[in-house]
CSV table of C-alpha atoms and ligand atoms in Angstrom, one decimal:
chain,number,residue,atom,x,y,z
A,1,UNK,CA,252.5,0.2,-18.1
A,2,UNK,CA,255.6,-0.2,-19.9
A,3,UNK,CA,254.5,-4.2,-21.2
A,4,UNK,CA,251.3,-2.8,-21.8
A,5,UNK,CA,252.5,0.0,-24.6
A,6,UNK,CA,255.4,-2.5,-25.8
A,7,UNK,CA,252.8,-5.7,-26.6
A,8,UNK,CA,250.3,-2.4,-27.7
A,9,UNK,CA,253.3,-1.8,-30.6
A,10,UNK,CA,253.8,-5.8,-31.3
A,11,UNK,CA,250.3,-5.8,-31.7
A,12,UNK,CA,250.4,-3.3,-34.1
A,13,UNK,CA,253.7,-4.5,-36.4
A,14,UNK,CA,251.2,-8.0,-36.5
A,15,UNK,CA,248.3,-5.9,-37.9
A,16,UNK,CA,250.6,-4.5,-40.1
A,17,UNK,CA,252.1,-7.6,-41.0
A,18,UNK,CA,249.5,-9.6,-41.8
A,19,UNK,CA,247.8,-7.0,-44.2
A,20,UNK,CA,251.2,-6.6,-46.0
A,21,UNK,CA,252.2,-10.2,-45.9
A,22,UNK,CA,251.0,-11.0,-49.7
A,23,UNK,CA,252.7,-7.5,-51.0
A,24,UNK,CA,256.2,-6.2,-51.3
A,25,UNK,CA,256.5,-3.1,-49.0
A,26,UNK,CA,259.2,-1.8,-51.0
A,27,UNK,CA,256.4,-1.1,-53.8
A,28,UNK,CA,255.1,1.5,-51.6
A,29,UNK,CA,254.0,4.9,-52.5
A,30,UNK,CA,256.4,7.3,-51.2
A,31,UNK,CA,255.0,10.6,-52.1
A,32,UNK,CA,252.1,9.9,-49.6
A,33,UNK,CA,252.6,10.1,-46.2
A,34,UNK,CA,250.8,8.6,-44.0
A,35,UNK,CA,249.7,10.6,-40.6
A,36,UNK,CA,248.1,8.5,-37.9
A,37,UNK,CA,245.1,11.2,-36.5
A,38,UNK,CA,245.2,11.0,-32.8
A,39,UNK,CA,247.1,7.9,-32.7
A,40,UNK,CA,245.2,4.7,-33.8
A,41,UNK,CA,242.2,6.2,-32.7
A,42,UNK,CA,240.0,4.3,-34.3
A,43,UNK,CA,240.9,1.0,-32.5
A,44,UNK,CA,241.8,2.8,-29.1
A,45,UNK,CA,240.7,6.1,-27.4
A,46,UNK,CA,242.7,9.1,-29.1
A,47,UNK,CA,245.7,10.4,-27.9
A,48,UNK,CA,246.1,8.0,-25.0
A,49,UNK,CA,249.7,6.9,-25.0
A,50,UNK,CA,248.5,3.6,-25.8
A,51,UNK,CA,246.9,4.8,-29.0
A,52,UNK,CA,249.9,6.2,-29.9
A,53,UNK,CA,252.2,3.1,-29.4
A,54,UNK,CA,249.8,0.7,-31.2
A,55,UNK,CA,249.8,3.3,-34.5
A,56,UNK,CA,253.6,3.2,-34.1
A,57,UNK,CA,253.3,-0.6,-34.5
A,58,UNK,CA,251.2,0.3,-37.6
A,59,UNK,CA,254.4,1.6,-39.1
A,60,UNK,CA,252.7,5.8,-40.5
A,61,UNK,CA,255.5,8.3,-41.4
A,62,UNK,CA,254.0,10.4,-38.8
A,63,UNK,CA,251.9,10.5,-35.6
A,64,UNK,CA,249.9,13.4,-34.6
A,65,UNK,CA,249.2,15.2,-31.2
A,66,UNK,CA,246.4,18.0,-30.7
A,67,UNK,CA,247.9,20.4,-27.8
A,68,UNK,CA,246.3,22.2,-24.9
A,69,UNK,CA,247.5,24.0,-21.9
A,70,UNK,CA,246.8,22.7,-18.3
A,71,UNK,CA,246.5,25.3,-15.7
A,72,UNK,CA,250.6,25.1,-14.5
A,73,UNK,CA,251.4,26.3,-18.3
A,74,UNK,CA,252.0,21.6,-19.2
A,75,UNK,CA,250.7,21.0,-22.7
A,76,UNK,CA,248.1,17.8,-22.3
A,77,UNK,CA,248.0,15.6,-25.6
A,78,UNK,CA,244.2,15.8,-26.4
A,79,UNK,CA,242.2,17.4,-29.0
A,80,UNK,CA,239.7,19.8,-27.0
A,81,UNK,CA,239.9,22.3,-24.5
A,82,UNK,CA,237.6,21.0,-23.0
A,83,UNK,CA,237.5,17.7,-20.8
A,84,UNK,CA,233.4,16.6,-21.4
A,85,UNK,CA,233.8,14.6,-23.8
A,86,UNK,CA,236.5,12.3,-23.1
A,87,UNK,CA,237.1,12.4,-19.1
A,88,UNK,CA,235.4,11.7,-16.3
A,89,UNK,CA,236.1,15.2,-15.1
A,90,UNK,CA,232.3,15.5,-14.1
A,91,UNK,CA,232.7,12.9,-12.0
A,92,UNK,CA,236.0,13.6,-10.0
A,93,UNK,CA,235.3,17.3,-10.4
A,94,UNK,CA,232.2,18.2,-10.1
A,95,UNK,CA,232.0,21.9,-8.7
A,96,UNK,CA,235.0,22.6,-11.5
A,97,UNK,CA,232.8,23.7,-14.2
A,98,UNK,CA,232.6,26.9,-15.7
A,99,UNK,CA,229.0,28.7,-16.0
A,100,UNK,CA,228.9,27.5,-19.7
A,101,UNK,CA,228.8,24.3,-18.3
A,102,UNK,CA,232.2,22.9,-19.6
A,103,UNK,CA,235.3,21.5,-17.6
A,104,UNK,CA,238.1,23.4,-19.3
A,105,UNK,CA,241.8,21.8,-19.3
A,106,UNK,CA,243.4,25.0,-18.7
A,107,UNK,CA,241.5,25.4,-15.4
A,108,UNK,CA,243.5,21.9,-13.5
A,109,UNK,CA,246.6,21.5,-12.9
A,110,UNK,CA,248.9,18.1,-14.2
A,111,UNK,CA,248.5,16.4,-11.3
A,112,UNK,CA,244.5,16.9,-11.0
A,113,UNK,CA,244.7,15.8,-15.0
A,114,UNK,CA,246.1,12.7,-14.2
A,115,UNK,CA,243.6,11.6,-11.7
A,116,UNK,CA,241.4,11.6,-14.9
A,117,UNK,CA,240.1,8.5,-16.7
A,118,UNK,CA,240.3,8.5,-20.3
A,119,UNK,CA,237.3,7.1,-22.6
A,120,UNK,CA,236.4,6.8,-26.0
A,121,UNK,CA,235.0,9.8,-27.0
A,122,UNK,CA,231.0,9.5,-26.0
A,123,UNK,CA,228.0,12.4,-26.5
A,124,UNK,CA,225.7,12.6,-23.7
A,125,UNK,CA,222.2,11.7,-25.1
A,126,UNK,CA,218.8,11.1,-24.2
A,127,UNK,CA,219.2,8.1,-23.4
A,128,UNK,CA,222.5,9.2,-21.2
A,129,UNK,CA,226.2,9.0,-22.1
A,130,UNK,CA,227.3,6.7,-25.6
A,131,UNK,CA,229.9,6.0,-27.5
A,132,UNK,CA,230.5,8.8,-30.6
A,133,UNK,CA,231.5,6.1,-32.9
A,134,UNK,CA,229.5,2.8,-31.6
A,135,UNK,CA,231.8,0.1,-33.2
A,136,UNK,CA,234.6,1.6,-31.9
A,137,UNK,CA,236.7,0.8,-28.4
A,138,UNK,CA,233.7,0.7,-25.8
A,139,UNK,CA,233.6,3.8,-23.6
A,140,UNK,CA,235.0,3.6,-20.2
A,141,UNK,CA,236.5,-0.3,-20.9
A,142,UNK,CA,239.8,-0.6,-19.4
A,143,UNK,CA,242.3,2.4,-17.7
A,144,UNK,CA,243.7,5.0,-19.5
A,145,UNK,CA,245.3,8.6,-18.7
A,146,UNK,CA,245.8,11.7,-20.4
A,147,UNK,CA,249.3,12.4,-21.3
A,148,UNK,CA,252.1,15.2,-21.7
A,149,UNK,CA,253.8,16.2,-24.7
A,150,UNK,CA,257.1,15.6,-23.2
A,151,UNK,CA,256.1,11.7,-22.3
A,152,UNK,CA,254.3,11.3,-25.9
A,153,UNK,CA,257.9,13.0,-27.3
A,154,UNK,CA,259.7,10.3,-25.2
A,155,UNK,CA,257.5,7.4,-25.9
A,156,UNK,CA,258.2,7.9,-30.5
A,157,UNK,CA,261.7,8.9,-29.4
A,158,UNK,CA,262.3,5.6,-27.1
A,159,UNK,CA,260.5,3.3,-29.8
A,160,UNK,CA,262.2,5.2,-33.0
A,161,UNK,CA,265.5,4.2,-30.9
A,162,UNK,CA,264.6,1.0,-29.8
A,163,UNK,CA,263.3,-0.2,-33.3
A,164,UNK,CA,265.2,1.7,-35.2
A,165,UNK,CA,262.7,3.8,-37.2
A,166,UNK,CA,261.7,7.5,-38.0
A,167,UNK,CA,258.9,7.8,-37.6
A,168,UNK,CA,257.7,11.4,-37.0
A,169,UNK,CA,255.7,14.0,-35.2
A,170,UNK,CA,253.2,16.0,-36.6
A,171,UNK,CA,251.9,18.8,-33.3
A,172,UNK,CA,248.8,21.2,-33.3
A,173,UNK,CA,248.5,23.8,-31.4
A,174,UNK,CA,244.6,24.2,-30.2
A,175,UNK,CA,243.1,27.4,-30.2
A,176,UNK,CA,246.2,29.9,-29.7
A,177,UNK,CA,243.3,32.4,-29.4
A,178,UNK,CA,241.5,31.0,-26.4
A,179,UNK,CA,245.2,30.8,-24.3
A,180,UNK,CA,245.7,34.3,-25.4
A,181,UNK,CA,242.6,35.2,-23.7
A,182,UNK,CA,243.6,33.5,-21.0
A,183,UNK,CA,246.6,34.9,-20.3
A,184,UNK,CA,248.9,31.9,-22.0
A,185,UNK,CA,251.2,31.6,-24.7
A,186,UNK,CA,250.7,27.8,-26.2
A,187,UNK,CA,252.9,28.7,-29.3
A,188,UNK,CA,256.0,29.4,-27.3
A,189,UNK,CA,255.6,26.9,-24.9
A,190,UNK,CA,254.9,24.0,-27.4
A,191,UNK,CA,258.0,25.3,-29.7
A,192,UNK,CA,260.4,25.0,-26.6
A,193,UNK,CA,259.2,21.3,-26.3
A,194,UNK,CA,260.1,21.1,-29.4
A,195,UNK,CA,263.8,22.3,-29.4
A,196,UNK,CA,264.4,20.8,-25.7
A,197,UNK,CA,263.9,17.4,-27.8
A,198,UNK,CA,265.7,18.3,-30.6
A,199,UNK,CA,263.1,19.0,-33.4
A,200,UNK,CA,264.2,22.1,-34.5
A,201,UNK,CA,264.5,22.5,-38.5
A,202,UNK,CA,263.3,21.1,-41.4
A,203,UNK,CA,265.0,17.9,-42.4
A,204,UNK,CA,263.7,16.3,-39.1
A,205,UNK,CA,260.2,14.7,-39.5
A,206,UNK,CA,258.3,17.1,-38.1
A,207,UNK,CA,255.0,18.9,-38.7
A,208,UNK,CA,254.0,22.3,-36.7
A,209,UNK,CA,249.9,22.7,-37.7
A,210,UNK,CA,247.5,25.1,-36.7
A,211,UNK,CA,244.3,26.9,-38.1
A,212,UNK,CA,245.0,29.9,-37.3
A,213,UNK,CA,246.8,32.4,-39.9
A,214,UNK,CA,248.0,34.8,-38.0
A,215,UNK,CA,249.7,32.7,-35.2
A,216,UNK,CA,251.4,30.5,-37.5
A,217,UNK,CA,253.1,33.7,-38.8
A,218,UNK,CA,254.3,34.4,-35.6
A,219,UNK,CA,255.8,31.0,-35.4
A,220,UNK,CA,257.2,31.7,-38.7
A,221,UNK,CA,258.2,35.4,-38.5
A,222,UNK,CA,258.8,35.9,-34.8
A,223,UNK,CA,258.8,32.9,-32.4
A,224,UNK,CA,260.7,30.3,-34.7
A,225,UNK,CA,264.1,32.9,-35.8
A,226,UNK,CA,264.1,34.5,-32.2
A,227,UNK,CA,264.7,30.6,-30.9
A,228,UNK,CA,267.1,29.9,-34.0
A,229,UNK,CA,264.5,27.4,-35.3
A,230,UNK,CA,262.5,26.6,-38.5
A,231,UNK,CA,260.3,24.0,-38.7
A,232,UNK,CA,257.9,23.1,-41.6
A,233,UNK,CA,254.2,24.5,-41.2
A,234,UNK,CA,250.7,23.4,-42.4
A,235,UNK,CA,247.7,26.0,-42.5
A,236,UNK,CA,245.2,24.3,-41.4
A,237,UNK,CA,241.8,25.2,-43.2
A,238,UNK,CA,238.1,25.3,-41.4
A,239,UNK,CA,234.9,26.0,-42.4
A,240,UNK,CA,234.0,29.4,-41.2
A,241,UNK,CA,230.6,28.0,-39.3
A,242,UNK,CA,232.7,25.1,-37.6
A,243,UNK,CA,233.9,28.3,-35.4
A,244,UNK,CA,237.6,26.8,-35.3
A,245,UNK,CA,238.7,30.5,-33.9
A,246,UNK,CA,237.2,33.1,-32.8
A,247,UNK,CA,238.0,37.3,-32.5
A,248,UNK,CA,236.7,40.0,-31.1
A,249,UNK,CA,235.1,43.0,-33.6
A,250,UNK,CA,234.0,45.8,-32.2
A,251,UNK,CA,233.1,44.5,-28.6
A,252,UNK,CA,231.5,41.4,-30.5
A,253,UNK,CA,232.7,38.0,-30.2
A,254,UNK,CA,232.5,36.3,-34.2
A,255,UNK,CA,234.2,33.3,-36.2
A,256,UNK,CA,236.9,34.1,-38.5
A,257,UNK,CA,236.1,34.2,-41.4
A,258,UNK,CA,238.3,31.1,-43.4
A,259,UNK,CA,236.8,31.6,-47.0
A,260,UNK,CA,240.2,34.0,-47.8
A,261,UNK,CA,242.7,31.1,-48.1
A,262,UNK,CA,240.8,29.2,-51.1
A,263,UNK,CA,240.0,32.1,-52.9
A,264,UNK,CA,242.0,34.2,-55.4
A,265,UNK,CA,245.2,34.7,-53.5
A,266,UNK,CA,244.8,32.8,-50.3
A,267,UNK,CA,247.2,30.1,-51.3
A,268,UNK,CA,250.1,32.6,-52.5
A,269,UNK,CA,249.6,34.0,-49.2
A,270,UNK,CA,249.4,30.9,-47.2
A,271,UNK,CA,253.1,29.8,-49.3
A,272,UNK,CA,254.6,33.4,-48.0
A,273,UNK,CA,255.1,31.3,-44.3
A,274,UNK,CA,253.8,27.9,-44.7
A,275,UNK,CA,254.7,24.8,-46.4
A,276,UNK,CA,251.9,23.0,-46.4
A,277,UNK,CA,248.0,23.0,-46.5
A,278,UNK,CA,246.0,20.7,-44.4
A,279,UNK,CA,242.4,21.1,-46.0
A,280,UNK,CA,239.0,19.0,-44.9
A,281,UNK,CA,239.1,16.6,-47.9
A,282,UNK,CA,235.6,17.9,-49.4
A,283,UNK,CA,237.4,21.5,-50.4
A,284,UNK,CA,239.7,19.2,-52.7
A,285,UNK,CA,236.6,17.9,-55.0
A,286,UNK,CA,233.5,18.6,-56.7
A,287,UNK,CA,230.7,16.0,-57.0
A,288,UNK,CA,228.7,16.0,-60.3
A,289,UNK,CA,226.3,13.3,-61.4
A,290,UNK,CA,227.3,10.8,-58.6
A,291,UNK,CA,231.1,11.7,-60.1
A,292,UNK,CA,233.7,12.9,-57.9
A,293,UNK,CA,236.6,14.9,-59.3
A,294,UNK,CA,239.7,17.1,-58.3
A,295,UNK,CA,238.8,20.3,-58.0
A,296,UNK,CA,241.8,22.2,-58.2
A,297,UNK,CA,242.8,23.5,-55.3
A,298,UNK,CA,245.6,20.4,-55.2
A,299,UNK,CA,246.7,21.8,-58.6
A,300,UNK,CA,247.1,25.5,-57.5
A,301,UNK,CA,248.4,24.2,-53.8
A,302,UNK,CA,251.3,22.4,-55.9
A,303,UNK,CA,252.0,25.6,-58.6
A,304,UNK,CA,253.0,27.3,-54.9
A,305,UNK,CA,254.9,24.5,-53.5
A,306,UNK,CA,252.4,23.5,-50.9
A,307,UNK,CA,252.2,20.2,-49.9
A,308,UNK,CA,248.3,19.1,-49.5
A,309,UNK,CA,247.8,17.0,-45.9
A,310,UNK,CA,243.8,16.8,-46.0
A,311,UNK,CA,241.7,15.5,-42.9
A,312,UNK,CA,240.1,12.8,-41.8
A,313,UNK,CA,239.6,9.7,-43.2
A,314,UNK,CA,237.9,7.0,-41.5
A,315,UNK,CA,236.8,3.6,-42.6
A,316,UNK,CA,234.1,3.0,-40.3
A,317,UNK,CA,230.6,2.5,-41.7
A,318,UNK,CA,229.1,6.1,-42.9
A,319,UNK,CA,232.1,7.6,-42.7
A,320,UNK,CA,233.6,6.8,-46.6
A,321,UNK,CA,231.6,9.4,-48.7
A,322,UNK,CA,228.9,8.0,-50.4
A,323,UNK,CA,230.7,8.1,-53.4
A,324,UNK,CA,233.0,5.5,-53.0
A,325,UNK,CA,232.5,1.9,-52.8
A,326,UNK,CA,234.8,1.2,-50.1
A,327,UNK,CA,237.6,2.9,-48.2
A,328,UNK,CA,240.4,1.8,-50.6
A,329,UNK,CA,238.4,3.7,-53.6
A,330,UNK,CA,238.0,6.9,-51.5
A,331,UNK,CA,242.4,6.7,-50.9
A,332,UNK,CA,242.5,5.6,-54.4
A,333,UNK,CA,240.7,8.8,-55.7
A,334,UNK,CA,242.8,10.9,-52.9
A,335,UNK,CA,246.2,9.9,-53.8
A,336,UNK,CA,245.6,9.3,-57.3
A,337,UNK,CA,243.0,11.9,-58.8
A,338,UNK,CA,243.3,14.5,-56.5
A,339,UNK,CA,247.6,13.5,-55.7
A,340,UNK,CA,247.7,14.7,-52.5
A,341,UNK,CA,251.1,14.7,-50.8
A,342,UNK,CA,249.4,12.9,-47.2
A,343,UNK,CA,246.5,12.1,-45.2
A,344,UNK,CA,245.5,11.9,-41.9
A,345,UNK,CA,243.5,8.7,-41.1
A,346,UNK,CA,242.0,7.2,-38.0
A,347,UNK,CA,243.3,4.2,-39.8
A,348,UNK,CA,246.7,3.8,-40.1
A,349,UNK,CA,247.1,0.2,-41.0
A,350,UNK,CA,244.2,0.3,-43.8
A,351,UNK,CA,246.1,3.4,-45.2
A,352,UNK,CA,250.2,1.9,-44.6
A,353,UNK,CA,248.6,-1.1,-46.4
A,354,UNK,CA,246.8,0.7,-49.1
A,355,UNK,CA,249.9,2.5,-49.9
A,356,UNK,CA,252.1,-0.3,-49.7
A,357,UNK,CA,250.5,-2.6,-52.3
A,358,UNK,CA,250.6,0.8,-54.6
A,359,UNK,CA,248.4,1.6,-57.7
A,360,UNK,CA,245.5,-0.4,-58.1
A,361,UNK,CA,242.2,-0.3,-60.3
A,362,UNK,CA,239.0,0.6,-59.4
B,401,LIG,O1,245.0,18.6,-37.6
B,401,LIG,C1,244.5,17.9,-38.7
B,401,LIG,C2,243.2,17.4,-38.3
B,401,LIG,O2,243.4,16.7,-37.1
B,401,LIG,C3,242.3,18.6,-38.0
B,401,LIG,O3,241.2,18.2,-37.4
B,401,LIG,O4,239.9,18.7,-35.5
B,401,LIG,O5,240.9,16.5,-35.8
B,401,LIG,O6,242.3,18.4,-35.1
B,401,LIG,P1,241.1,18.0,-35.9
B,402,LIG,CA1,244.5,17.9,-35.3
């Protein structure tokens, strides 16, 4: 395992390497960091330790890891709560599934986590199960395993020691909502993580993110003084009809409503307990005549100190918005027209390499 992650990292300082090779790194854009979203994920499945240790390799300021509760209160690295869609859970487990017809994490234990094989993400289909992103890793190729917080914390700490780099962490918590209803408190756990390795204020390269409002201000205003801590936070921001979190009104079960934090006011709240916005890219820009264009909401972000962290950009095909030529024009307009502060990118190299060779024409 341990060759395997170590020739995964070599792999990755030779990707970045060779893209780099005709540029001077030190002409790098510094204002933009660089956040690898689930790892490499677009060369390996997300949030495998693997994943993680070839995006080191690609050299980002910071990696990210999604967060979810198992069943014995461990937090699992993967982006659901759900193990459908990555897992063969239905496989191992088959009796294990709730009446909606999902295998939740929260319902198994670490140890009947690990017994788990990790895939690319795949949909099931007519035609049965396939690959989410086609030209990605193949689904089911090779071995992997989900993995802890604590051994994902271990594996950037060992490589930041062993190479001799920063590079940082950037943690969500999933769905603080859904562990409230089930009896669990994700915030706390994940922010004793943190301080039991040593990320506890903000001049260490870390990241705490969530979408919901009102739980990050109880990281902010409760959790994070009661365990002396005080780490930066990004407010995430969802559609409303995505149905990122859900409350209860009235007996009812509805989605919460996210339109508040781009409207009059919502930023001057958000900058009362967070330091940063992490927006879906299209509520930066407005599209007119085949023309996109900054919006705004990076300008008014900015007036209220916020750095702007917008999600996700991928290079595959179909994924750059139709507006750009290529993936380079669509970070070009980012970073330059809209000047946002980061990004988080399935593509860490093509980003770290964009950045690197710094402004160029389009
Ligand atoms: O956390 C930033 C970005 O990752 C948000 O989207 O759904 O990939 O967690 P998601
Ligand atoms: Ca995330």
């Amino acid at each position: 395992m341990f060759k395997k992650l170590l020739s995964l990292v070599l792999i990755g300082f030779s990707v970045a390497a060779t893209l780099t090779c005709a540029d001077n790194i030190d002409h790098r854009n510094k204002q933009t960091i660089v956040v690898a979203h689930r790892g490499a994920s677009a060369y390996l499945p997300e949030h495998t330790l693997e994943s993680k240790a070839l995006a080191y390799g690609m050299r980002p300021d910071y990696i990210e890891q999604d967060l979810v509760l198992s069943k014995d209160d461990h937090l699992i690295v993967m982006h659901d709560i759900y193990l459908d869609s990555v897992t063969n859970v239905a496989e191992v487990f088959p009796e294990r599934a709730r009446t909606d017809g999902h295998f939740y994490t929260i319902d198994f234990t670490l140890a009947e986590l690990k017994q788990l094989q990790v895939s690319e993400p795949f949909v099931d289909s007519e035609d049965g199960l396939q690959a989410k992103y086609p030209e990605r890793f193949p689904i089911w190729k090779s071995s992997f395993r989900l993995s802890t917080f604590e051994e994902e914390l271990e594996l950037i700490q060992g490589l930041n020691r062993s190479l001799g780099y920063d590079i940082g962490i950037y943690p969500e918590i999933k769905k603080p909502y859904f562990h409230h209803w089930e009896g669990k408190d994700i915030a706390s756990i994940a922010l004793q993580t943190l301080k039991k390795y040593g990320y506890t204020n903000r001049n260490q390269k870390v990241f705490f993110q969530c979408f919901d409002a009102e739980e990050l201000q109880r990281v902010k205003y409760e959790l994070m003084p009661s365990m002396g801590m005080d780490l930066s936070l990004v407010q995430l921001i969802a559609a409303t009809d995505w149905g990122e979190k859900l409350i209860e009104v009235n007996g009812n079960i509805e989605k919460y409503n996210y339109d508040w934090m781009l409207e009059q006011g919502g930023l001057r709240k958000i900058a009362t307990y967070a330091n940063g916005i992490g927006p879906w890219y299209p509520m930066l820009m407005e599209v007119e005549d085949g023309q996109p264009r900054a919006n705004g909401v990076v300008r008014r972000a900015h007036r209220r100190q916020l750095e702007v962290h917008p999600y996700t950009f991928r290079a595959d095909k179909g994924k750059v918005p139709e507006e750009f030529d290529s993936f380079e024009h669509f970070l070009h307009f980012a970073v330059y027209q809209l000047r946002i502060d980061g990004l988080f990118t399935d593509h860490p190299d093509k980003a770290v390499d964009y950045l690197s060779r710094g402004r160029r024409s389009h």
